[in-house]
PDB file of C-alpha atoms in Angstrom:
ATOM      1  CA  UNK D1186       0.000   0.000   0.000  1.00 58.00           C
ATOM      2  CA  UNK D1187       1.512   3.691  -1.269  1.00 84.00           C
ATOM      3  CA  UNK D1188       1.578   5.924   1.889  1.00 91.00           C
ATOM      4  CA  UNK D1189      -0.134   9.756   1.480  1.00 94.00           C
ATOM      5  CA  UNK D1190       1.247  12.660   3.728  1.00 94.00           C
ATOM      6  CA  UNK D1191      -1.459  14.581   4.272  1.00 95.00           C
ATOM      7  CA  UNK D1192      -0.757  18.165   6.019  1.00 92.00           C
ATOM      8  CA  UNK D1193      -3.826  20.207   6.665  1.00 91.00           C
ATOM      9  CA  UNK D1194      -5.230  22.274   9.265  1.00 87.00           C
ATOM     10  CA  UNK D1195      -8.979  22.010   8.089  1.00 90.00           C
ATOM     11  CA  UNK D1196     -10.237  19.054  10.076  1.00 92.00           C
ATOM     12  CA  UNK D1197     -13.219  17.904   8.034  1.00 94.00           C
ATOM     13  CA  UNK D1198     -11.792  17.986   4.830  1.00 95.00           C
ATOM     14  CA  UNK D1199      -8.550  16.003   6.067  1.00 94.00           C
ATOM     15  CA  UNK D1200     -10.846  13.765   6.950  1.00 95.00           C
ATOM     16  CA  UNK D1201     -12.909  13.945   3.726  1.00 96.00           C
ATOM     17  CA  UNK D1202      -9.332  13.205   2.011  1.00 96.00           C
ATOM     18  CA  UNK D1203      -8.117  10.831   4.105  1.00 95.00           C
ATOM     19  CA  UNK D1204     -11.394   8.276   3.714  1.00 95.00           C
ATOM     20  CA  UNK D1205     -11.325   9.011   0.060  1.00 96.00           C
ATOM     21  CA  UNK D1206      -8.341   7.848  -0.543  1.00 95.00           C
ATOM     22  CA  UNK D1207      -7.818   4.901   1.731  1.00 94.00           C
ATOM     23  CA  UNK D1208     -11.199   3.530   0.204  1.00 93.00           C
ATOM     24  CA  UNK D1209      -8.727   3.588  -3.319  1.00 91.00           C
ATOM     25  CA  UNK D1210      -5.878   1.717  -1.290  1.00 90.00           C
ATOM     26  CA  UNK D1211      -3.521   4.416  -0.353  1.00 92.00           C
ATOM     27  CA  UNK D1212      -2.536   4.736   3.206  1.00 93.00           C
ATOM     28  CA  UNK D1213      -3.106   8.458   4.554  1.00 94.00           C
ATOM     29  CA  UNK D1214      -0.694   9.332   6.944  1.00 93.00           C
ATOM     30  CA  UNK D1215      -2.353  12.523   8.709  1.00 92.00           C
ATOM     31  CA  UNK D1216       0.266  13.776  11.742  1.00 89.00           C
ATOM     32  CA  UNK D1217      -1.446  15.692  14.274  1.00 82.00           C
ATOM     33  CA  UNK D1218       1.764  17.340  15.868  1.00 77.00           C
ATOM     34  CA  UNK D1219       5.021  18.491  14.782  1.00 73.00           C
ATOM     35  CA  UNK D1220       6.765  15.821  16.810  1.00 73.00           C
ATOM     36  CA  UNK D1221       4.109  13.343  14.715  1.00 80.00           C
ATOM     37  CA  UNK D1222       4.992  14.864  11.220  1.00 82.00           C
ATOM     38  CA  UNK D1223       9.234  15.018  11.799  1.00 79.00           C
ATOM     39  CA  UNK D1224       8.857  11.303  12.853  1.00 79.00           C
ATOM     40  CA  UNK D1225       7.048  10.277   9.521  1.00 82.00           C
ATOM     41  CA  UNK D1226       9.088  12.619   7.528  1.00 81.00           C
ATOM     42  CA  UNK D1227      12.317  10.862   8.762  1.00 75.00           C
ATOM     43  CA  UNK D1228      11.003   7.500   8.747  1.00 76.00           C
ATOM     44  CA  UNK D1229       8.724   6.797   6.310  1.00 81.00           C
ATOM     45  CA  UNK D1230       8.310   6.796   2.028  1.00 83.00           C
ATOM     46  CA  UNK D1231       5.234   8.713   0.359  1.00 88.00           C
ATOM     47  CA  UNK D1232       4.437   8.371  -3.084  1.00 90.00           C
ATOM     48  CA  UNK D1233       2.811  12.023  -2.869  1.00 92.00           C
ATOM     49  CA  UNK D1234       2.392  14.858   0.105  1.00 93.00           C
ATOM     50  CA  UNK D1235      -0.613  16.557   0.217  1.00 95.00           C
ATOM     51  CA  UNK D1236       0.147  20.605   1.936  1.00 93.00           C
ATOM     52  CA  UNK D1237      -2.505  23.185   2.983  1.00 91.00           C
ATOM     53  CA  UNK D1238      -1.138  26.247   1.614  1.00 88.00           C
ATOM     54  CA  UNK D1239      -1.755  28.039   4.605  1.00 85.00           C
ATOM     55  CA  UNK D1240       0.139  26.009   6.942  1.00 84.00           C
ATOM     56  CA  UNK D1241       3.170  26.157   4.165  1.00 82.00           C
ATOM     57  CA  UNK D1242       2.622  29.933   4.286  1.00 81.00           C
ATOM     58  CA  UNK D1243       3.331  30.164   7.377  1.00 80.00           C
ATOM     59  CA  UNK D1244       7.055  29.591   7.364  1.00 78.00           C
ATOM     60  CA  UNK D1245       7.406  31.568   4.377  1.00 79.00           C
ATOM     61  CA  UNK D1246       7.032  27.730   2.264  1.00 83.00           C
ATOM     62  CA  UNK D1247      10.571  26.574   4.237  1.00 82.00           C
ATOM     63  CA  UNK D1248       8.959  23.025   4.793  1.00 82.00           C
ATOM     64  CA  UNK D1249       7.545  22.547   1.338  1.00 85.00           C
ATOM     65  CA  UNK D1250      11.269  23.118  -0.070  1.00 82.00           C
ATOM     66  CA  UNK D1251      12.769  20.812   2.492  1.00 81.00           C
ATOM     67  CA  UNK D1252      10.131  18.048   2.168  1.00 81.00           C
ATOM     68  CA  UNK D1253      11.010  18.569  -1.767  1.00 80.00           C
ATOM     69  CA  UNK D1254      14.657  18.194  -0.765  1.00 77.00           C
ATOM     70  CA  UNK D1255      14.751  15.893   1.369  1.00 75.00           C
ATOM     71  CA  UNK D1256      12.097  13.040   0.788  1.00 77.00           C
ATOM     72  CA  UNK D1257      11.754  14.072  -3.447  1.00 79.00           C
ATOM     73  CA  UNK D1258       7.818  13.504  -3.210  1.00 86.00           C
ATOM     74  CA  UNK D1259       5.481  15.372  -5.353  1.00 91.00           C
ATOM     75  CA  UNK D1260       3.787  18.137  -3.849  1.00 93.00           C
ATOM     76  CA  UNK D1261       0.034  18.751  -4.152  1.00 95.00           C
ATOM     77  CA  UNK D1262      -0.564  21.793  -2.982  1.00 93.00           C
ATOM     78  CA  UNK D1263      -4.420  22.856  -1.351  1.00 93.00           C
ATOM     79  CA  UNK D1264      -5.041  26.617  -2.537  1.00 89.00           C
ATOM     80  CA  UNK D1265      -7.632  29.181  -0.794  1.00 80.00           C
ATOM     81  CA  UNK D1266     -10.594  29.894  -2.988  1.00 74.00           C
ATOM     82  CA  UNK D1267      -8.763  33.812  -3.151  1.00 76.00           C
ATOM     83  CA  UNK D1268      -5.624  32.583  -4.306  1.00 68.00           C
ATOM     84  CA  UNK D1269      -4.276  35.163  -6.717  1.00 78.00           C
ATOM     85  CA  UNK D1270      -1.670  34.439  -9.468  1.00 82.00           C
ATOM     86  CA  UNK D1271       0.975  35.436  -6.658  1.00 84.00           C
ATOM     87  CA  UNK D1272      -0.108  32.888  -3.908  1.00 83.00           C
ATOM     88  CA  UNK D1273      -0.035  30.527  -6.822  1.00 84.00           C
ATOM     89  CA  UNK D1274       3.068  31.224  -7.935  1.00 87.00           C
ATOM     90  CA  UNK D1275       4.796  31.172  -4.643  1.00 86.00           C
ATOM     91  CA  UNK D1276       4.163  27.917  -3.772  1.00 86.00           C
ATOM     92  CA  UNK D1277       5.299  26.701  -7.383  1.00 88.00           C
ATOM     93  CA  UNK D1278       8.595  28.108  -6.832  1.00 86.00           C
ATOM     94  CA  UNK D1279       9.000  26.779  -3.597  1.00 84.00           C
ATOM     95  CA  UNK D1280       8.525  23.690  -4.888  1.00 85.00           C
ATOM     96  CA  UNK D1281       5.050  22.398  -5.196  1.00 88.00           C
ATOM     97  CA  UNK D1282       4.057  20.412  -8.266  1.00 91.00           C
ATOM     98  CA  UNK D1283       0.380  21.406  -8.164  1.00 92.00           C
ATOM     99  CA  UNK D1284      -1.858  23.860  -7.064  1.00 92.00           C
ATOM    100  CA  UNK D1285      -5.389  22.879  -6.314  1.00 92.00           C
ATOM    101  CA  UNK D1286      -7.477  25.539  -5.730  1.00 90.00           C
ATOM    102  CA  UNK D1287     -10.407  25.472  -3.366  1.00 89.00           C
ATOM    103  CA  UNK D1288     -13.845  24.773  -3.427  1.00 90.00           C
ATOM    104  CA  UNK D1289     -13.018  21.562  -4.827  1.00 93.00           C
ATOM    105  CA  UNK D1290     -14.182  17.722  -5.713  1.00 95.00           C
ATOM    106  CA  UNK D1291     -12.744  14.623  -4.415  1.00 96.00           C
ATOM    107  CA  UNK D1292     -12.849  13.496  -7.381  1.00 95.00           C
ATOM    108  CA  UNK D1293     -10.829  16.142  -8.671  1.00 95.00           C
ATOM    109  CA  UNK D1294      -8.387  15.839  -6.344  1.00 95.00           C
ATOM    110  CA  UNK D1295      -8.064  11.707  -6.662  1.00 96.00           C
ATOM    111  CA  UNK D1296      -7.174  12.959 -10.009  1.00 95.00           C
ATOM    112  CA  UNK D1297      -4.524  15.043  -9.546  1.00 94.00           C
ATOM    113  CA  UNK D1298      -3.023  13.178  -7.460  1.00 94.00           C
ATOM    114  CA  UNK D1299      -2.450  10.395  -9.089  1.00 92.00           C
ATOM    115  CA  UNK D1300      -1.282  12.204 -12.468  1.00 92.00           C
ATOM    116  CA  UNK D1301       1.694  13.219  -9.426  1.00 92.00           C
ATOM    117  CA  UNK D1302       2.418   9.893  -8.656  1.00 89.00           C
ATOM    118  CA  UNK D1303       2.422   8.139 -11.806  1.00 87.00           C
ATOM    119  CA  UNK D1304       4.497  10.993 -13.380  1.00 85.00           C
ATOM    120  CA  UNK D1305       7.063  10.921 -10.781  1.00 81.00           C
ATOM    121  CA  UNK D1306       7.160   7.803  -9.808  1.00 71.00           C
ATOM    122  CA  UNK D1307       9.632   6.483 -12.088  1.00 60.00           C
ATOM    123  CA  UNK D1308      12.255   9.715 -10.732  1.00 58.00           C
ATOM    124  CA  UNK D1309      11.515   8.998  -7.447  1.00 54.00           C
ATOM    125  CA  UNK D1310      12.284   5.257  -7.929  1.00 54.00           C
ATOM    126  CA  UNK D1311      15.452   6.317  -9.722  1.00 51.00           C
ATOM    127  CA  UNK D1312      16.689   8.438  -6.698  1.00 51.00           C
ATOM    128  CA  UNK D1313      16.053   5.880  -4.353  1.00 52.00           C
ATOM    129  CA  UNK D1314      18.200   3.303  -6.216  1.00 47.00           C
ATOM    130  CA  UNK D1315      20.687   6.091  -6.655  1.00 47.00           C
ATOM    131  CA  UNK D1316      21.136   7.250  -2.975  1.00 49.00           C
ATOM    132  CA  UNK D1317      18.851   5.455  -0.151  1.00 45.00           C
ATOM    133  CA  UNK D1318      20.549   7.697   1.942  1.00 44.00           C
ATOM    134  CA  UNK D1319      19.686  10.973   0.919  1.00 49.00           C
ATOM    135  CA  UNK D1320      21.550  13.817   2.511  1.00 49.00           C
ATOM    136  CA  UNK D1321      20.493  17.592   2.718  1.00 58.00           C
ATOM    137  CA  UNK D1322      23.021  19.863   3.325  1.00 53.00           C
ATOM    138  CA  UNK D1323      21.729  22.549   6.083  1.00 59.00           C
ATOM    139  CA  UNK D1324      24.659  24.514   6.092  1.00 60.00           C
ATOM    140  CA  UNK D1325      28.267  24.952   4.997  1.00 60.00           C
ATOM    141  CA  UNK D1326      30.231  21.911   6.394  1.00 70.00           C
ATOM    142  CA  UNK D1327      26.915  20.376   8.018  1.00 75.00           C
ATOM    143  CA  UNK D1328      25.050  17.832   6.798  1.00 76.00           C
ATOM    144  CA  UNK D1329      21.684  15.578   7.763  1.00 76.00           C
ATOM    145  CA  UNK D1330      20.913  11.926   6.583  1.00 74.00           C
ATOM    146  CA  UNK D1331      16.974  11.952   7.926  1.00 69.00           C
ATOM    147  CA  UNK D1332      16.803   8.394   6.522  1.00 67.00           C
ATOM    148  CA  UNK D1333      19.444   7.107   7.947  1.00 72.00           C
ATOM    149  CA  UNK D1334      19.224   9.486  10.955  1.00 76.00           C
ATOM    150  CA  UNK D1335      22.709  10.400  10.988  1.00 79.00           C
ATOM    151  CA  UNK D1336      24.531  14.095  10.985  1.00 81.00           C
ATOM    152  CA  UNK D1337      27.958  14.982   9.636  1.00 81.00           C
ATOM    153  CA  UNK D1338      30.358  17.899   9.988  1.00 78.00           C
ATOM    154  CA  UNK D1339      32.608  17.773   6.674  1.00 73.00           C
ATOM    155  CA  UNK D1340      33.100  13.787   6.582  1.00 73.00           C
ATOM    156  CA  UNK D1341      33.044  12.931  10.681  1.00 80.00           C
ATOM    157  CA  UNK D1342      29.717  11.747  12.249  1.00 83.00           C
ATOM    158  CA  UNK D1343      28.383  13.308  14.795  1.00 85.00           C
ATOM    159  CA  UNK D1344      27.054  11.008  17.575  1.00 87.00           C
ATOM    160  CA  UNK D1345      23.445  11.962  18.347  1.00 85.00           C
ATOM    161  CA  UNK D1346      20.587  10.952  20.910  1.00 86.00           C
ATOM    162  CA  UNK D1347      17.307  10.744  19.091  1.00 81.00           C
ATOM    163  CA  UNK D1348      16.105  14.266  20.858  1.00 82.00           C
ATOM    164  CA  UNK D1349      18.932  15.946  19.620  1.00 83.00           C
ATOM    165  CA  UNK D1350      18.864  14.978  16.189  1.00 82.00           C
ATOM    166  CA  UNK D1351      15.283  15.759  16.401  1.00 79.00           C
ATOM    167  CA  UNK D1352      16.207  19.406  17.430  1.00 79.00           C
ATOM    168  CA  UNK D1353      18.773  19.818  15.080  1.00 75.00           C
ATOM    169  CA  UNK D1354      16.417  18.513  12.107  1.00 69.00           C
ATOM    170  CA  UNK D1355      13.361  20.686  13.316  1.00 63.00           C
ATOM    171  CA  UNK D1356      16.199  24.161  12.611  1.00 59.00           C
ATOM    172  CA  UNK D1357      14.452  27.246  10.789  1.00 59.00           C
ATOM    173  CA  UNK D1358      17.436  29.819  10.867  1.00 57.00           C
ATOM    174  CA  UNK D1359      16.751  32.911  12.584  1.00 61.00           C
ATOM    175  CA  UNK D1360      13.812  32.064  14.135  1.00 71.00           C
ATOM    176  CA  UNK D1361      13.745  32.844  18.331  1.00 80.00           C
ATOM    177  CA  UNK D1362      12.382  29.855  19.866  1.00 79.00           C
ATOM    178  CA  UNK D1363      11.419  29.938  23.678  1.00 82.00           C
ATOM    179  CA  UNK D1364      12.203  26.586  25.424  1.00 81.00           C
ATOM    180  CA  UNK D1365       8.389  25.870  25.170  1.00 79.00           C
ATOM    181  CA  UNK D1366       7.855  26.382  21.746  1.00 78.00           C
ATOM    182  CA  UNK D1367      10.828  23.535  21.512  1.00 79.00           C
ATOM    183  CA  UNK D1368       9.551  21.556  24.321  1.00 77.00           C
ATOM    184  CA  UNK D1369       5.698  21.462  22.249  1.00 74.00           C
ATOM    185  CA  UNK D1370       8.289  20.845  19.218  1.00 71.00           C
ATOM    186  CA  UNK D1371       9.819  17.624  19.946  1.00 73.00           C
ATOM    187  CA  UNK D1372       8.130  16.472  23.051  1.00 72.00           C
ATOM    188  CA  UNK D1373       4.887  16.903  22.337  1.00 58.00           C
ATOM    189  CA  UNK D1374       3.627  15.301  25.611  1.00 58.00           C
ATOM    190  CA  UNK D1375       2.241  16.547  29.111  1.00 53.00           C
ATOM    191  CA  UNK D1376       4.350  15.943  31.666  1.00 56.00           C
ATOM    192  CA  UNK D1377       6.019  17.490  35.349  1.00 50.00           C
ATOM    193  CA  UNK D1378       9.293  18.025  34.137  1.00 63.00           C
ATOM    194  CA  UNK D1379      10.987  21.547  34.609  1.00 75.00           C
ATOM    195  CA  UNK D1380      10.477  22.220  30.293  1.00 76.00           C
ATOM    196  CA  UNK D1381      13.540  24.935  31.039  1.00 80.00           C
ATOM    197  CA  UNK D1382      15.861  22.493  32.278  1.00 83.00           C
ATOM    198  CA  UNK D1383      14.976  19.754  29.812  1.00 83.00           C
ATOM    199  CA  UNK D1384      15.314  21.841  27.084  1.00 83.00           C
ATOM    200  CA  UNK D1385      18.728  23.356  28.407  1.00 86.00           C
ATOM    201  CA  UNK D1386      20.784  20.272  28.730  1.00 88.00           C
ATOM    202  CA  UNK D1387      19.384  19.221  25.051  1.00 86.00           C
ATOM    203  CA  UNK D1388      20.682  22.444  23.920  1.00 86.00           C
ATOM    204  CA  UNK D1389      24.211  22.436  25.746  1.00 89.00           C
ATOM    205  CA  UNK D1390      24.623  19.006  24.910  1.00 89.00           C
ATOM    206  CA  UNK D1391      24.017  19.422  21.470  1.00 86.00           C
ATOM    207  CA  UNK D1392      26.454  23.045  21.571  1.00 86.00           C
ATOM    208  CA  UNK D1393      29.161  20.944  22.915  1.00 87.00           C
ATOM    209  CA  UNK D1394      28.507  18.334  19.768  1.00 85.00           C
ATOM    210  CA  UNK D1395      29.008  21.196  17.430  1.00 81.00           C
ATOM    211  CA  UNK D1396      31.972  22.888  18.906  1.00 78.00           C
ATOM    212  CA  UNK D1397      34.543  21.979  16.134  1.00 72.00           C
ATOM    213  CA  UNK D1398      32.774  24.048  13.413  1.00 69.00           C
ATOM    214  CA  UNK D1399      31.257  27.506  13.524  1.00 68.00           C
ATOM    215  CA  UNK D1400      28.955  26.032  10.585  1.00 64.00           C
ATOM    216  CA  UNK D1401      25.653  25.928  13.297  1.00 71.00           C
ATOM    217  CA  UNK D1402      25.633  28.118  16.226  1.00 77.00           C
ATOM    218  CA  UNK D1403      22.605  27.920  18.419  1.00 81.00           C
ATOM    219  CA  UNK D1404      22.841  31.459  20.234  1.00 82.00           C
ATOM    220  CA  UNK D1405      20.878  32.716  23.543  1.00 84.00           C
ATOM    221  CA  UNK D1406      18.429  35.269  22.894  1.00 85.00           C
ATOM    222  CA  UNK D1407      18.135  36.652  25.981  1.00 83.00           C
ATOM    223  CA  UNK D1408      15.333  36.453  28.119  1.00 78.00           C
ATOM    224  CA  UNK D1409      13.293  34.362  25.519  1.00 82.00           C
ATOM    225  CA  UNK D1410      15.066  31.521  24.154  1.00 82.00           C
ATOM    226  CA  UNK D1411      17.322  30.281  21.680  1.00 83.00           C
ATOM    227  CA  UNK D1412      18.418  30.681  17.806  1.00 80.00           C
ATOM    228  CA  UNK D1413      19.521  28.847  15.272  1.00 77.00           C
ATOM    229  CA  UNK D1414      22.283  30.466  12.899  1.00 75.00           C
ATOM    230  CA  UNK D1415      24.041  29.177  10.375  1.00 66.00           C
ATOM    231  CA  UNK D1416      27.037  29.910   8.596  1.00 63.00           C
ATOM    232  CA  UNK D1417      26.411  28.806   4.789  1.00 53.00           C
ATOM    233  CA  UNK D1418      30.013  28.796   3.609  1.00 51.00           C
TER     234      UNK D1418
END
């Protein structure tokens, strides 16, 4: 069974989607948290990913280029019935395949969805062969295997627990994030602990993992929380 990653804010019609499709033998995978959808992203194949355009919007379409980076899906994009030829365009050049606007049918979008998948399949099949591996490069000397879960400065590993990876993977440069926001992020559970000190040691643990290159610096912002710069050499 082909799995579906289906990003989209708008309850009922996730739900409208993910029926439709399962009842045609594709498995919908529908993550409900970030924690959820970095999990899947990492560890699982899709033969097509499925974005509201307003939650891509929100990070100025960052995700949509990395999930075309990194996992080399199609992209079916779910456009506002306002969309202008800007919005449109946007989302093409960050890397969406299609643009789908809204009010829609199911049927419709059955369609165009699997036009994606049977015109890409045979690339994505090729890539796979090529390099199961696939590596993004996030900056300069620093690179990330999510399939193999594995991060490198130049050509040495660096040895990572599963949280830190995590945090590493979840970057968006520039962006202040209070220990919260990265507690919500990667824990995504409700608990007692102290979230400041749990989210401190990750950090300093993960500073001291990244000394030997100035390629990733994660900086204190004080008096809210932490960001991630990088040097792209």
């Amino acid at each position: 069974m082909s799995n579906i990653l289906l990003l989209d804010r708008n309850i009922d019609e996730a739900e409208r989607i993910s029926s439709y499709f399962e009842a045609r033998s594709y498995a919908v995978i529908w993550p409900k948290t970030i924690a959820d959808l970095l999990y899947h992203v990492v560890h699982r194949d899709f033969c097509l990913a499925i974005l509201d355009v307003a939650l891509s919007a929100e990070d100025d379409h960052r995700f949509l280029d990395a999930l075309r980076k990194v996992k080399g899906v199609p992209i079916l994009v779910l456009g506002s019935d306002t969309a202008d030829a800007e919005e449109r365009l946007n989302s093409l050049r960050a890397g969406a395949h299609a643009y789908l606007c809204r009010p829609y049918s199911m049927e419709e979008c059955f369609a165009q969805a699997q036009a994606l998948i049977q015109a890409y399949s045979p690339h994505m099949q090729t890539r796979k062969e090529e390099n199961s591996s696939c590596k993004m490069t996030v900056a300069g000397r620093l690179r990330i295997s999510p399939e193999s879960r594995q991060a490198f400065l130049g050509e040495k590993e660096i040895m990572l627990t599963r949280k830190e990876f995590d945090l590493l993977f979840a970057e968006n440069p520039n962006k202040v994030f209070t220990c919260d926001q990265l507690y919500d992020l990667l824990w995504s559970e409700q608990t007692a602990y102290n979230v400041d000190e749990v989210v401190k040691a990750h950090i300093k643990s993960l500073r001291q993992k990244l000394s030997d290159d100035d390629s990733v610096q994660i900086k204190n912002v004080w008096g809210v929380g932490y960001r991630f710069c990088y040097n792209r050499k």
